[in-house]
mmCIF file of C-alpha atoms in Angstrom:
data_model
loop_
_atom_site.group_PDB
_atom_site.id
_atom_site.type_symbol
_atom_site.label_atom_id
_atom_site.label_comp_id
_atom_site.label_asym_id
_atom_site.label_seq_id
_atom_site.Cartn_x
_atom_site.Cartn_y
_atom_site.Cartn_z
ATOM 1 C CA VAL A 232 0.000 0.000 0.000
ATOM 2 C CA ILE A 233 1.020 3.606 -0.579
ATOM 3 C CA TYR A 234 -0.251 6.259 1.800
ATOM 4 C CA ARG A 235 -0.926 9.873 0.865
ATOM 5 C CA ILE A 236 -1.433 13.011 2.938
ATOM 6 C CA SER A 237 -2.376 16.492 1.757
ATOM 7 C CA ILE A 238 -0.836 19.685 3.111
ATOM 8 C CA ASP A 239 -3.058 22.461 1.832
ATOM 9 C CA GLY A 240 -2.393 25.680 3.728
ATOM 10 C CA PRO A 241 0.099 27.218 6.148
ATOM 11 C CA ILE A 242 2.617 25.012 7.956
ATOM 12 C CA SER A 243 1.694 24.856 11.644
ATOM 13 C CA PRO A 244 2.348 22.608 14.664
ATOM 14 C CA ALA A 245 -0.766 20.658 13.660
ATOM 15 C CA THR A 246 0.740 20.086 10.196
ATOM 16 C CA ALA A 247 3.916 18.723 11.764
ATOM 17 C CA ASP A 248 1.882 16.403 13.996
ATOM 18 C CA TYR A 249 -0.103 15.256 10.940
ATOM 19 C CA VAL A 250 3.087 14.418 9.037
ATOM 20 C CA GLU A 251 4.700 12.606 11.971
ATOM 21 C CA SER A 252 1.625 10.477 12.626
ATOM 22 C CA ALA A 253 1.366 9.604 8.907
ATOM 23 C CA ILE A 254 5.019 8.502 8.811
ATOM 24 C CA GLU A 255 4.489 6.396 11.919
ATOM 25 C CA ARG A 256 1.419 4.729 10.401
ATOM 26 C CA SER A 257 3.258 4.118 7.123
ATOM 27 C CA GLN A 258 6.119 2.500 9.019
ATOM 28 C CA ASN A 259 3.800 0.318 11.113
ATOM 29 C CA ASP A 260 1.900 -0.836 8.017
ATOM 30 C CA ASN A 261 5.118 -1.390 6.027
ATOM 31 C CA ALA A 262 3.934 0.982 3.289
ATOM 32 C CA SER A 263 5.890 1.181 0.050
ATOM 33 C CA ALA A 264 5.962 4.983 0.241
ATOM 34 C CA LEU A 265 4.255 8.046 1.666
ATOM 35 C CA ILE A 266 3.142 10.720 -0.789
ATOM 36 C CA VAL A 267 2.950 14.271 0.570
ATOM 37 C CA ARG A 268 0.785 16.370 -1.729
ATOM 38 C CA LEU A 269 1.890 19.928 -1.097
ATOM 39 C CA ASP A 270 0.326 23.343 -1.660
ATOM 40 C CA THR A 271 1.448 25.894 0.916
ATOM 41 C CA PRO A 272 2.203 29.618 1.174
ATOM 42 C CA GLY A 273 4.691 28.876 3.971
ATOM 43 C CA GLY A 274 4.420 28.781 7.739
ATOM 44 C CA LEU A 275 6.296 28.396 10.986
ATOM 45 C CA LEU A 276 10.007 27.642 10.774
ATOM 46 C CA ASN A 277 9.936 25.456 13.892
ATOM 47 C CA SER A 278 7.136 23.309 12.456
ATOM 48 C CA THR A 279 9.013 23.099 9.151
ATOM 49 C CA LYS A 280 12.118 21.893 11.003
ATOM 50 C CA THR A 281 10.029 19.199 12.688
ATOM 51 C CA ILE A 282 8.706 17.991 9.324
ATOM 52 C CA VAL A 283 12.146 17.984 7.677
ATOM 53 C CA LYS A 284 13.600 16.119 10.640
ATOM 54 C CA ALA A 285 10.834 13.517 10.341
ATOM 55 C CA PHE A 286 11.562 13.150 6.604
ATOM 56 C CA MET A 287 15.270 12.632 7.221
ATOM 57 C CA ALA A 288 14.664 9.974 9.873
ATOM 58 C CA SER A 289 11.860 8.198 8.010
ATOM 59 C CA PRO A 290 12.467 4.552 7.068
ATOM 60 C CA VAL A 291 9.584 4.940 4.608
ATOM 61 C CA PRO A 292 10.356 6.741 1.311
ATOM 62 C CA ILE A 293 8.791 10.214 1.212
ATOM 63 C CA ILE A 294 7.551 11.486 -2.155
ATOM 64 C CA VAL A 295 6.711 15.199 -2.095
ATOM 65 C CA TYR A 296 4.371 16.179 -4.910
ATOM 66 C CA VAL A 297 3.537 19.859 -5.477
ATOM 67 C CA ALA A 298 0.036 19.537 -6.896
ATOM 68 C CA PRO A 299 -2.522 20.081 -8.337
ATOM 69 C CA GLY A 300 -1.924 22.654 -11.064
ATOM 70 C CA GLY A 301 -1.888 26.175 -9.677
ATOM 71 C CA SER A 302 -0.333 25.043 -6.406
ATOM 72 C CA SER A 303 2.949 26.285 -5.008
ATOM 73 C CA ALA A 304 5.658 25.305 -2.557
ATOM 74 C CA THR A 305 6.380 28.763 -1.214
ATOM 75 C CA SER A 306 8.616 29.771 1.687
ATOM 76 C CA ALA A 307 8.556 26.818 4.123
ATOM 77 C CA GLY A 308 7.263 24.683 1.248
ATOM 78 C CA VAL A 309 10.704 24.915 -0.397
ATOM 79 C CA PHE A 310 12.345 23.223 2.594
ATOM 80 C CA ILE A 311 9.689 20.511 2.710
ATOM 81 C CA ALA A 312 9.737 19.801 -1.035
ATOM 82 C CA MET A 313 13.524 19.573 -1.198
ATOM 83 C CA ALA A 314 13.630 17.311 1.871
ATOM 84 C CA GLY A 315 11.617 14.541 0.227
ATOM 85 C CA HIS A 316 13.420 11.428 -1.006
ATOM 86 C CA ILE A 317 11.629 12.161 -4.283
ATOM 87 C CA ALA A 318 10.436 15.652 -5.213
ATOM 88 C CA ALA A 319 8.040 16.196 -8.100
ATOM 89 C CA MET A 320 5.749 18.925 -9.382
ATOM 90 C CA ALA A 321 2.551 18.974 -11.402
ATOM 91 C CA PRO A 322 2.256 21.134 -14.540
ATOM 92 C CA GLY A 323 1.412 24.745 -13.746
ATOM 93 C CA THR A 324 3.011 24.835 -10.295
ATOM 94 C CA THR A 325 5.786 26.947 -8.762
ATOM 95 C CA ILE A 326 8.407 26.708 -6.045
ATOM 96 C CA GLY A 327 10.524 29.352 -4.301
ATOM 97 C CA ALA A 328 10.301 32.660 -2.405
ATOM 98 C CA ALA A 329 11.707 31.211 0.806
ATOM 99 C CA HIS A 330 12.882 34.471 2.385
ATOM 100 C CA PRO A 331 11.884 34.457 6.077
ATOM 101 C CA VAL A 332 9.128 36.881 7.105
ATOM 102 C CA SER A 333 7.184 37.490 10.289
ATOM 103 C CA GLY A 334 3.881 35.806 11.013
ATOM 104 C CA GLY A 335 2.097 38.959 9.852
ATOM 105 C CA GLY A 336 3.808 38.801 6.450
ATOM 106 C CA GLN A 337 6.175 41.715 7.097
ATOM 107 C CA ASP A 338 9.940 41.572 6.745
ATOM 108 C CA ILE A 339 11.807 40.812 9.953
ATOM 109 C CA GLY A 340 13.747 43.897 11.000
ATOM 110 C CA GLY A 341 17.070 44.632 12.674
ATOM 111 C CA ASP A 342 19.704 42.104 13.676
ATOM 112 C CA MET A 343 17.045 39.414 13.985
ATOM 113 C CA ARG A 344 16.523 39.508 10.213
ATOM 114 C CA GLN A 345 20.153 38.625 9.508
ATOM 115 C CA LYS A 346 20.144 35.965 12.184
ATOM 116 C CA VAL A 347 16.997 34.242 10.890
ATOM 117 C CA GLU A 348 18.066 34.573 7.254
ATOM 118 C CA ASN A 349 21.498 33.040 7.857
ATOM 119 C CA TYR A 350 19.958 30.177 9.771
ATOM 120 C CA ALA A 351 17.422 29.547 6.991
ATOM 121 C CA VAL A 352 20.220 29.509 4.393
ATOM 122 C CA SER A 353 22.296 26.995 6.336
ATOM 123 C CA PHE A 354 19.177 24.889 6.907
ATOM 124 C CA VAL A 355 18.137 24.754 3.244
ATOM 125 C CA GLU A 356 21.744 24.146 2.115
ATOM 126 C CA SER A 357 22.029 21.142 4.414
ATOM 127 C CA ILE A 358 18.785 19.754 2.960
ATOM 128 C CA ALA A 359 19.959 20.307 -0.616
ATOM 129 C CA ASN A 360 23.313 18.647 0.082
ATOM 130 C CA LYS A 361 21.641 15.675 1.733
ATOM 131 C CA ARG A 362 19.227 15.116 -1.170
ATOM 132 C CA GLY A 363 21.661 16.024 -3.960
ATOM 133 C CA ARG A 364 19.749 19.104 -5.069
ATOM 134 C CA ASN A 365 20.868 22.533 -6.297
ATOM 135 C CA VAL A 366 22.512 24.237 -3.308
ATOM 136 C CA GLU A 367 23.122 27.538 -5.109
ATOM 137 C CA TRP A 368 19.473 27.921 -6.098
ATOM 138 C CA ALA A 369 18.365 26.963 -2.582
ATOM 139 C CA GLU A 370 20.392 29.860 -1.167
ATOM 140 C CA GLN A 371 18.949 32.256 -3.759
ATOM 141 C CA ALA A 372 15.429 31.163 -2.828
ATOM 142 C CA VAL A 373 16.091 32.261 0.749
ATOM 143 C CA ARG A 374 18.200 35.396 0.245
ATOM 144 C CA GLU A 375 16.585 36.752 -2.930
ATOM 145 C CA SER A 376 13.130 35.106 -2.806
ATOM 146 C CA VAL A 377 13.523 33.714 -6.335
ATOM 147 C CA SER A 378 10.655 31.579 -7.609
ATOM 148 C CA ILE A 379 10.589 29.182 -10.577
ATOM 149 C CA THR A 380 8.165 27.022 -12.571
ATOM 150 C CA GLU A 381 8.063 23.244 -12.553
ATOM 151 C CA GLN A 382 10.099 22.951 -15.787
ATOM 152 C CA GLU A 383 12.777 25.308 -14.493
ATOM 153 C CA ALA A 384 12.852 23.379 -11.225
ATOM 154 C CA VAL A 385 13.675 20.160 -13.094
ATOM 155 C CA GLU A 386 16.338 21.861 -15.223
ATOM 156 C CA LEU A 387 17.969 23.385 -12.121
ATOM 157 C CA ARG A 388 17.864 20.074 -10.201
ATOM 158 C CA VAL A 389 15.554 21.477 -7.557
ATOM 159 C CA VAL A 390 13.052 18.639 -8.072
ATOM 160 C CA ASP A 391 13.349 15.301 -9.839
ATOM 161 C CA PHE A 392 10.628 15.424 -12.482
ATOM 162 C CA VAL A 393 7.219 16.709 -13.568
ATOM 163 C CA ALA A 394 4.219 14.382 -13.183
ATOM 164 C CA LYS A 395 0.781 15.263 -14.515
ATOM 165 C CA ASP A 396 -1.088 13.004 -12.074
ATOM 166 C CA ALA A 397 -0.697 10.411 -9.304
ATOM 167 C CA ASN A 398 -0.184 7.522 -11.722
ATOM 168 C CA GLY A 399 2.526 9.423 -13.551
ATOM 169 C CA LEU A 400 4.116 10.203 -10.200
ATOM 170 C CA LEU A 401 4.304 6.513 -9.252
ATOM 171 C CA GLU A 402 5.466 5.417 -12.696
ATOM 172 C CA GLN A 403 8.375 7.872 -12.692
ATOM 173 C CA SER A 404 9.284 7.153 -9.070
ATOM 174 C CA HIS A 405 9.226 3.370 -9.518
ATOM 175 C CA GLY A 406 12.659 1.765 -9.530
ATOM 176 C CA ARG A 407 14.526 4.794 -8.188
ATOM 177 C CA GLU A 408 17.016 4.245 -5.373
ATOM 178 C CA VAL A 409 16.688 6.374 -2.263
ATOM 179 C CA ASP A 410 18.502 6.622 1.048
ATOM 180 C CA THR A 411 16.006 6.029 3.868
ATOM 181 C CA ALA A 412 17.565 6.628 7.281
ATOM 182 C CA GLY A 413 20.969 5.416 6.073
ATOM 183 C CA GLU A 414 19.642 2.411 4.154
ATOM 184 C CA GLN A 415 19.575 2.204 0.350
ATOM 185 C CA ARG A 416 16.136 1.221 -0.903
ATOM 186 C CA THR A 417 14.692 0.684 -4.373
ATOM 187 C CA LEU A 418 11.170 2.015 -4.780
ATOM 188 C CA THR A 419 8.609 -0.588 -5.796
ATOM 189 C CA LEU A 420 5.458 1.316 -6.636
ATOM 190 C CA LEU A 421 4.056 -0.765 -9.504
ATOM 191 C CA ASP A 422 2.742 -4.326 -9.364
ATOM 192 C CA ALA A 423 3.861 -7.221 -11.586
ATOM 193 C CA GLU A 424 1.662 -5.919 -14.400
ATOM 194 C CA ALA A 425 3.188 -2.437 -14.161
ATOM 195 C CA ILE A 426 -0.001 -1.057 -12.633
ATOM 196 C CA PRO A 427 0.436 1.523 -9.847
ATOM 197 C CA ILE A 428 -0.143 0.224 -6.328
ATOM 198 C CA GLU A 429 -3.283 1.426 -4.538
ATOM 199 C CA ILE A 430 -3.022 4.827 -2.862
ATOM 200 C CA VAL A 431 -4.791 5.264 0.487
ATOM 201 C CA ASP A 432 -5.430 8.791 1.739
ATOM 202 C CA ILE A 433 -4.815 9.705 5.382
ATOM 203 C CA SER A 434 -6.877 12.641 6.630
ATOM 204 C CA MET A 435 -6.229 14.865 9.615
ATOM 205 C CA THR A 436 -7.875 13.737 12.833
ATOM 206 C CA LEU A 437 -10.455 16.018 14.464
ATOM 207 C CA ARG A 438 -7.858 17.004 17.056
ATOM 208 C CA GLN A 439 -5.358 17.932 14.343
ATOM 209 C CA ARG A 440 -7.969 19.940 12.412
ATOM 210 C CA VAL A 441 -8.932 21.935 15.503
ATOM 211 C CA LEU A 442 -5.280 22.478 16.414
ATOM 212 C CA ASN A 443 -4.545 23.515 12.839
ATOM 213 C CA VAL A 444 -7.107 26.319 13.117
ATOM 214 C CA ILE A 445 -6.349 27.635 16.605
ATOM 215 C CA THR A 446 -2.557 27.592 16.222
ATOM 216 C CA ASP A 447 -2.741 30.196 13.491
ATOM 217 C CA PRO A 448 -1.054 33.141 15.303
ATOM 218 C CA HIS A 449 -3.858 35.530 14.392
ATOM 219 C CA ILE A 450 -6.640 33.108 15.359
ATOM 220 C CA ALA A 451 -4.922 32.441 18.701
ATOM 221 C CA TYR A 452 -4.738 36.201 19.338
ATOM 222 C CA LEU A 453 -8.395 36.741 18.435
ATOM 223 C CA LEU A 454 -9.445 33.844 20.680
ATOM 224 C CA MET A 455 -7.549 35.355 23.587
ATOM 225 C CA MET A 456 -9.043 38.809 23.071
ATOM 226 C CA ALA A 457 -12.552 37.384 22.629
ATOM 227 C CA GLY A 458 -12.123 35.357 25.807
ATOM 228 C CA LEU A 459 -10.993 38.376 27.818
ATOM 229 C CA LEU A 460 -13.837 40.481 26.439
ATOM 230 C CA GLY A 461 -16.343 37.762 27.361
ATOM 231 C CA LEU A 462 -15.059 37.649 30.937
ATOM 232 C CA TYR A 463 -15.111 41.446 31.110
ATOM 233 C CA MET A 464 -18.762 41.490 30.042
ATOM 234 C CA ALA A 465 -19.541 38.827 32.642
ATOM 235 C CA PHE A 466 -17.871 40.900 35.392
ATOM 236 C CA SER A 467 -19.709 44.051 34.355
ATOM 237 C CA ASN A 468 -23.073 42.250 34.163
ATOM 238 C CA PRO A 469 -23.093 39.528 36.863
ATOM 239 C CA GLY A 470 -26.508 38.227 35.814
ATOM 240 C CA VAL A 471 -25.439 37.576 32.205
ATOM 241 C CA VAL A 472 -24.098 34.027 31.766
ATOM 242 C CA PHE A 473 -23.395 33.528 28.050
ATOM 243 C CA PRO A 474 -20.482 36.002 27.634
ATOM 244 C CA GLY A 475 -18.690 34.427 30.600
ATOM 245 C CA VAL A 476 -19.131 30.869 29.305
ATOM 246 C CA ALA A 477 -18.061 31.838 25.780
ATOM 247 C CA GLY A 478 -15.122 33.772 27.206
ATOM 248 C CA VAL A 479 -13.877 30.816 29.232
ATOM 249 C CA ILE A 480 -14.098 28.516 26.187
ATOM 250 C CA CYS A 481 -12.196 31.004 23.996
ATOM 251 C CA LEU A 482 -9.512 31.455 26.654
ATOM 252 C CA LEU A 483 -9.062 27.701 27.058
ATOM 253 C CA LEU A 484 -8.623 27.335 23.280
ATOM 254 C CA ALA A 485 -6.124 30.208 23.329
ATOM 255 C CA LEU A 486 -4.214 28.519 26.167
ATOM 256 C CA LEU A 487 -4.185 25.279 24.152
ATOM 257 C CA ALA A 488 -2.676 27.166 21.210
ATOM 258 C CA GLY A 489 -0.222 28.813 23.591
ATOM 259 C CA GLN A 490 1.235 25.421 24.473
ATOM 260 C CA VAL A 491 2.664 25.093 20.965
ATOM 261 C CA LEU A 492 3.138 28.752 19.981
ATOM 262 C CA PRO A 493 6.114 30.781 21.290
ATOM 263 C CA ILE A 494 4.092 33.263 23.363
ATOM 264 C CA SER A 495 5.982 35.816 25.455
ATOM 265 C CA SER A 496 5.008 35.496 29.113
ATOM 266 C CA THR A 497 5.705 39.204 29.691
ATOM 267 C CA ALA A 498 3.362 40.217 26.872
ATOM 268 C CA ALA A 499 0.674 37.877 28.188
ATOM 269 C CA ILE A 500 1.019 39.439 31.657
ATOM 270 C CA LEU A 501 0.681 42.919 30.114
ATOM 271 C CA ILE A 502 -2.608 41.901 28.511
ATOM 272 C CA VAL A 503 -3.946 40.314 31.714
ATOM 273 C CA VAL A 504 -2.914 43.349 33.809
ATOM 274 C CA GLY A 505 -4.579 45.608 31.253
ATOM 275 C CA MET A 506 -7.784 43.625 31.650
ATOM 276 C CA GLY A 507 -7.459 43.998 35.420
ATOM 277 C CA PHE A 508 -7.293 47.778 35.015
ATOM 278 C CA LEU A 509 -10.391 47.737 32.819
ATOM 279 C CA VAL A 510 -12.344 45.665 35.347
ATOM 280 C CA ALA A 511 -11.196 47.979 38.159
ATOM 281 C CA GLU A 512 -12.554 50.920 36.163
ATOM 282 C CA LEU A 513 -16.028 49.499 36.782
ATOM 283 C CA PHE A 514 -15.659 49.741 40.556
ATOM 284 C CA VAL A 515 -13.126 52.527 41.218
ATOM 285 C CA PRO A 516 -13.867 56.147 40.201
ATOM 286 C CA SER A 517 -10.557 56.867 38.414
ATOM 287 C CA PHE A 518 -11.967 59.335 35.839
ATOM 288 C CA GLY A 519 -10.765 57.089 32.995
ATOM 289 C CA VAL A 520 -7.150 56.701 34.161
ATOM 290 C CA LEU A 521 -7.502 52.961 34.803
ATOM 291 C CA GLY A 522 -9.361 52.472 31.531
ATOM 292 C CA PHE A 523 -6.701 54.319 29.523
ATOM 293 C CA GLY A 524 -3.926 52.382 31.272
ATOM 294 C CA GLY A 525 -5.745 49.138 30.536
ATOM 295 C CA ILE A 526 -6.030 49.861 26.803
ATOM 296 C CA VAL A 527 -2.344 50.872 26.603
ATOM 297 C CA SER A 528 -1.295 47.703 28.439
ATOM 298 C CA VAL A 529 -3.432 45.478 26.189
ATOM 299 C CA THR A 530 -2.024 47.178 23.069
ATOM 300 C CA LEU A 531 1.608 46.729 24.155
ATOM 301 C CA GLY A 532 0.979 43.097 25.058
ATOM 302 C CA SER A 533 -0.562 42.513 21.630
ATOM 303 C CA LEU A 534 2.416 44.037 19.817
ATOM 304 C CA PHE A 535 4.931 41.814 21.621
ATOM 305 C CA LEU A 536 2.748 38.723 22.080
ATOM 306 C CA TYR A 537 5.198 36.298 20.473
ATOM 307 C CA THR A 538 8.809 35.880 21.575
ATOM 308 C CA PRO A 539 11.311 38.022 19.605
ATOM 309 C CA ASP A 540 13.427 35.019 18.614
ATOM 310 C CA SER A 541 10.516 33.509 16.662
ATOM 311 C CA GLU A 542 9.366 34.596 13.215
ATOM 312 C CA LEU A 543 5.836 35.152 14.524
ATOM 313 C CA ALA A 544 4.054 38.475 14.943
ATOM 314 C CA VAL A 545 0.455 39.592 14.913
ATOM 315 C CA ASP A 546 -0.382 41.822 11.955
ATOM 316 C CA ARG A 547 -0.476 45.402 13.260
ATOM 317 C CA ARG A 548 -3.576 46.154 11.219
ATOM 318 C CA LEU A 549 -5.359 43.332 13.031
ATOM 319 C CA ILE A 550 -4.121 44.663 16.384
ATOM 320 C CA THR A 551 -5.351 48.172 15.527
ATOM 321 C CA VAL A 552 -8.817 46.994 14.536
ATOM 322 C CA THR A 553 -9.117 44.546 17.437
ATOM 323 C CA VAL A 554 -7.952 46.952 20.150
ATOM 324 C CA ALA A 555 -10.094 49.784 18.733
ATOM 325 C CA LEU A 556 -13.167 47.550 18.730
ATOM 326 C CA PHE A 557 -12.252 46.265 22.180
ATOM 327 C CA ALA A 558 -11.876 49.817 23.533
ATOM 328 C CA PHE A 559 -15.174 50.876 21.971
ATOM 329 C CA ILE A 560 -17.074 47.962 23.539
ATOM 330 C CA VAL A 561 -15.435 48.586 26.931
ATOM 331 C CA ALA A 562 -16.296 52.302 26.747
ATOM 332 C CA VAL A 563 -19.923 51.502 25.945
ATOM 333 C CA ILE A 564 -20.148 48.994 28.806
ATOM 334 C CA VAL A 565 -18.543 51.371 31.334
ATOM 335 C CA THR A 566 -20.863 54.205 30.247
ATOM 336 C CA LEU A 567 -23.963 52.024 30.578
ATOM 337 C CA VAL A 568 -22.867 50.652 33.956
ATOM 338 C CA LEU A 569 -22.211 54.128 35.393
ATOM 339 C CA LYS A 570 -25.503 55.477 34.035
ATOM 340 C CA ASP A 571 -27.361 52.524 35.515
ATOM 341 C CA ARG A 572 -25.724 53.049 38.893
ATOM 342 C CA ARG A 573 -26.626 56.723 38.954
ATOM 343 C CA ARG A 574 -30.178 55.913 37.918
ATOM 344 C CA ARG A 575 -30.463 53.233 40.587
ATOM 345 C CA ALA A 576 -29.134 55.563 43.241
ATOM 346 C CA ALA A 577 -31.566 58.303 42.297
ATOM 347 C CA THR A 578 -34.491 55.936 41.858
ATOM 348 C CA GLY A 579 -33.719 54.171 45.118
ATOM 349 C CA LEU A 580 -33.920 57.348 47.197
ATOM 350 C CA GLU A 581 -36.918 58.748 45.387
ATOM 351 C CA GLY A 582 -38.639 55.406 45.658
ATOM 352 C CA LEU A 583 -38.718 55.694 49.460
ATOM 353 C CA MET A 584 -40.933 58.760 49.347
ATOM 354 C CA GLY A 585 -44.382 57.876 50.688
ATOM 355 C CA LYS A 586 -43.426 54.303 51.562
ATOM 356 C CA ARG A 587 -44.777 52.851 54.779
ATOM 357 C CA GLY A 588 -42.631 51.525 57.597
ATOM 358 C CA VAL A 589 -42.658 50.502 61.256
ATOM 359 C CA CYS A 590 -40.874 52.213 64.129
ATOM 360 C CA VAL A 591 -38.301 49.859 65.629
ATOM 361 C CA SER A 592 -37.848 52.341 68.457
ATOM 362 C CA ALA A 593 -39.687 55.407 69.603
ATOM 363 C CA VAL A 594 -39.005 58.309 67.281
ATOM 364 C CA HIS A 595 -38.918 61.922 68.297
ATOM 365 C CA ARG A 596 -35.874 63.762 67.230
ATOM 366 C CA THR A 597 -34.134 60.505 66.303
ATOM 367 C CA GLY A 598 -34.990 56.836 66.168
ATOM 368 C CA LYS A 599 -34.985 53.715 64.005
ATOM 369 C CA VAL A 600 -37.544 52.787 61.365
ATOM 370 C CA ARG A 601 -37.721 49.677 59.183
ATOM 371 C CA VAL A 602 -38.801 50.316 55.575
ATOM 372 C CA HIS A 603 -38.888 47.471 53.013
ATOM 373 C CA GLY A 604 -36.834 45.339 55.388
ATOM 374 C CA GLU A 605 -34.083 47.973 55.624
ATOM 375 C CA LEU A 606 -33.230 49.750 58.884
ATOM 376 C CA TRP A 607 -33.022 53.528 58.567
ATOM 377 C CA ASN A 608 -32.143 56.394 60.886
ATOM 378 C CA ALA A 609 -35.361 58.390 61.300
ATOM 379 C CA GLN A 610 -36.504 61.738 62.621
ATOM 380 C CA SER A 611 -39.910 63.267 63.259
ATOM 381 C CA LYS A 612 -41.268 66.647 64.328
ATOM 382 C CA ILE A 613 -43.672 64.946 66.732
ATOM 383 C CA PRO A 614 -43.095 61.984 69.043
ATOM 384 C CA ILE A 615 -44.001 58.595 67.558
ATOM 385 C CA ALA A 616 -44.317 55.453 69.669
ATOM 386 C CA LYS A 617 -42.442 52.202 69.055
ATOM 387 C CA ASP A 618 -44.160 49.768 66.634
ATOM 388 C CA ALA A 619 -46.229 52.611 65.186
ATOM 389 C CA SER A 620 -46.893 52.697 61.443
ATOM 390 C CA VAL A 621 -45.255 55.610 59.647
ATOM 391 C CA SER A 622 -44.794 56.994 56.138
ATOM 392 C CA VAL A 623 -41.617 58.464 54.681
ATOM 393 C CA LEU A 624 -41.901 62.173 54.132
ATOM 394 C CA SER A 625 -38.379 62.900 52.815
ATOM 395 C CA VAL A 626 -34.887 61.422 52.504
ATOM 396 C CA GLU A 627 -31.684 63.200 53.419
ATOM 397 C CA GLY A 628 -28.535 61.080 53.116
ATOM 398 C CA LEU A 629 -29.028 58.034 55.324
ATOM 399 C CA THR A 630 -31.755 59.676 57.437
ATOM 400 C CA ILE A 631 -35.464 59.702 56.643
ATOM 401 C CA THR A 632 -38.136 62.036 57.965
ATOM 402 C CA VAL A 633 -41.353 60.224 58.855
ATOM 403 C CA VAL A 634 -44.904 61.082 59.871
ATOM 404 C CA PRO A 635 -47.352 58.818 61.719
ATOM 405 C CA ASN A 636 -50.099 57.141 59.728
ATOM 406 C CA GLU A 637 -53.743 57.763 60.557
ATOM 407 C CA GLU A 638 -54.345 54.207 61.860
ATOM 408 C CA ASN A 639 -52.079 54.987 64.802
ATOM 409 C CA GLU A 640 -54.652 57.455 66.126
ATOM 410 C CA PRO A 641 -57.009 56.123 68.893
#
């Protein structure tokens, strides 16, 4: 049997897990080969390293096939394609543009750019040397972001051949000798009648699909911000349950992504502290100082969310939109909460006017009266006996002025 997996999208920790599990299954089932159908715009360098390492150690021949037409092996895809024991491309495909960029698509700046670029060059050169591919072109792909078509890739010894479909791929790979984990092996991919062996597709598990989504650096950031906003709404409206539940779920998913993404602990603390300031704004009259400090802290944490030694970064446009929306929602909530509190305070005092109560003690100049189950300081212009029924005439601070009701008269 020949197994086949499809990498269609960015390279992530979930992609690396998918590849490793497929190699393990192929080894356990004694598969003749594992085909990796590739179409990727690039991805995380650490995940790419994991995949390349798995290819190099695989006892099962790995055939990387850039397909179907219109697909590309861009950026990290160059490393993966060149690391296969066999590398092939379908008509109408491209490979190249492997210059390292940040997770937001921007160039890496400063000394870190040179550091990451030099590492990527040495990495791709070692792959090319190991697989007997064009080392000079590999370096150009990283330093100059050159990109070539499938025919040019064959002429430059970047890949082995062009195959129009899966059968053509197996026919051209059959009989080739490859080095699998230090052992020379001849590929047997056709049966006795020269018919290609059956190909069985391996799909991502549900766990891998979920992980593949949430480990996107931008999705992980949005999950975290949505989770914090949900908790904030729950704190500001204790009777509302849904935002709190949704917030907890989003935060747990963000924490799951954080286990495999290089998140800066300092940046995460900045975001959490910022949320603390925003929550405090609901309870402490700071005239907006805590709210402003909270937004600044959340913004700084967002900008430096991923560790500086990784190629990851959240797109600043996404940060701008997210923080602006976040600040707007927080401002609306704070405004509504403060208005409601003022209304309650005013309504609560005015609502006592005319209400009936009972004297807990005799009231003349001072005394105690219970109104609606609450004990109030009371005063009256005339003496009122204990247990007499009274009505509230006015409210002044925490003291009410009362008058006796008619039923008290003999």
